[in-house]
């Protein structure tokens, strides 16, 4: 069991690591070179995609890997069929 952890970097990876430690009852010190958290993701305009998250399940939001894949392909707006966007399956 983790007791104390120092996480370097307040980007999404660092925040995710810190959150996981907290979920398991540990204590975290988060250090970042910037006066704000978020890292490069603060520059992103498209958000973060996920399927079957705890929040979705808790709120009863109908989702699945298949729905996520189709949504991702559709959001690429390539004008092609969803099946012709293989990166969606990787995500």
Steps between C-alpha positions, in 0.01 A plus 500: 500500500631842405537744787670810360580582140656798326369549147705716266287673237145626518400389152240234438739215577612660826147588603385147419784354705424730793130413481575128504717538809220691673247232402716244677527712814847640443626854544632699203724797442461625142780713355487686171716768339192703407273693737204294371424135430410347168823481303467487122137396536410857594578584139275224361164606363337163451481365854571152622310202370408193701247218512337320789634738763391474864305824458316375191408176673389683817280738299354219288646635174473234230850443363719222369828454318304469176312828558828673592666372183213623281489839675876541455482412130202733452678787680796466263261634234687327221193449285575128494330205661575431865669174404761687291644677805723235667648741756161510674534130576847555648374776728 
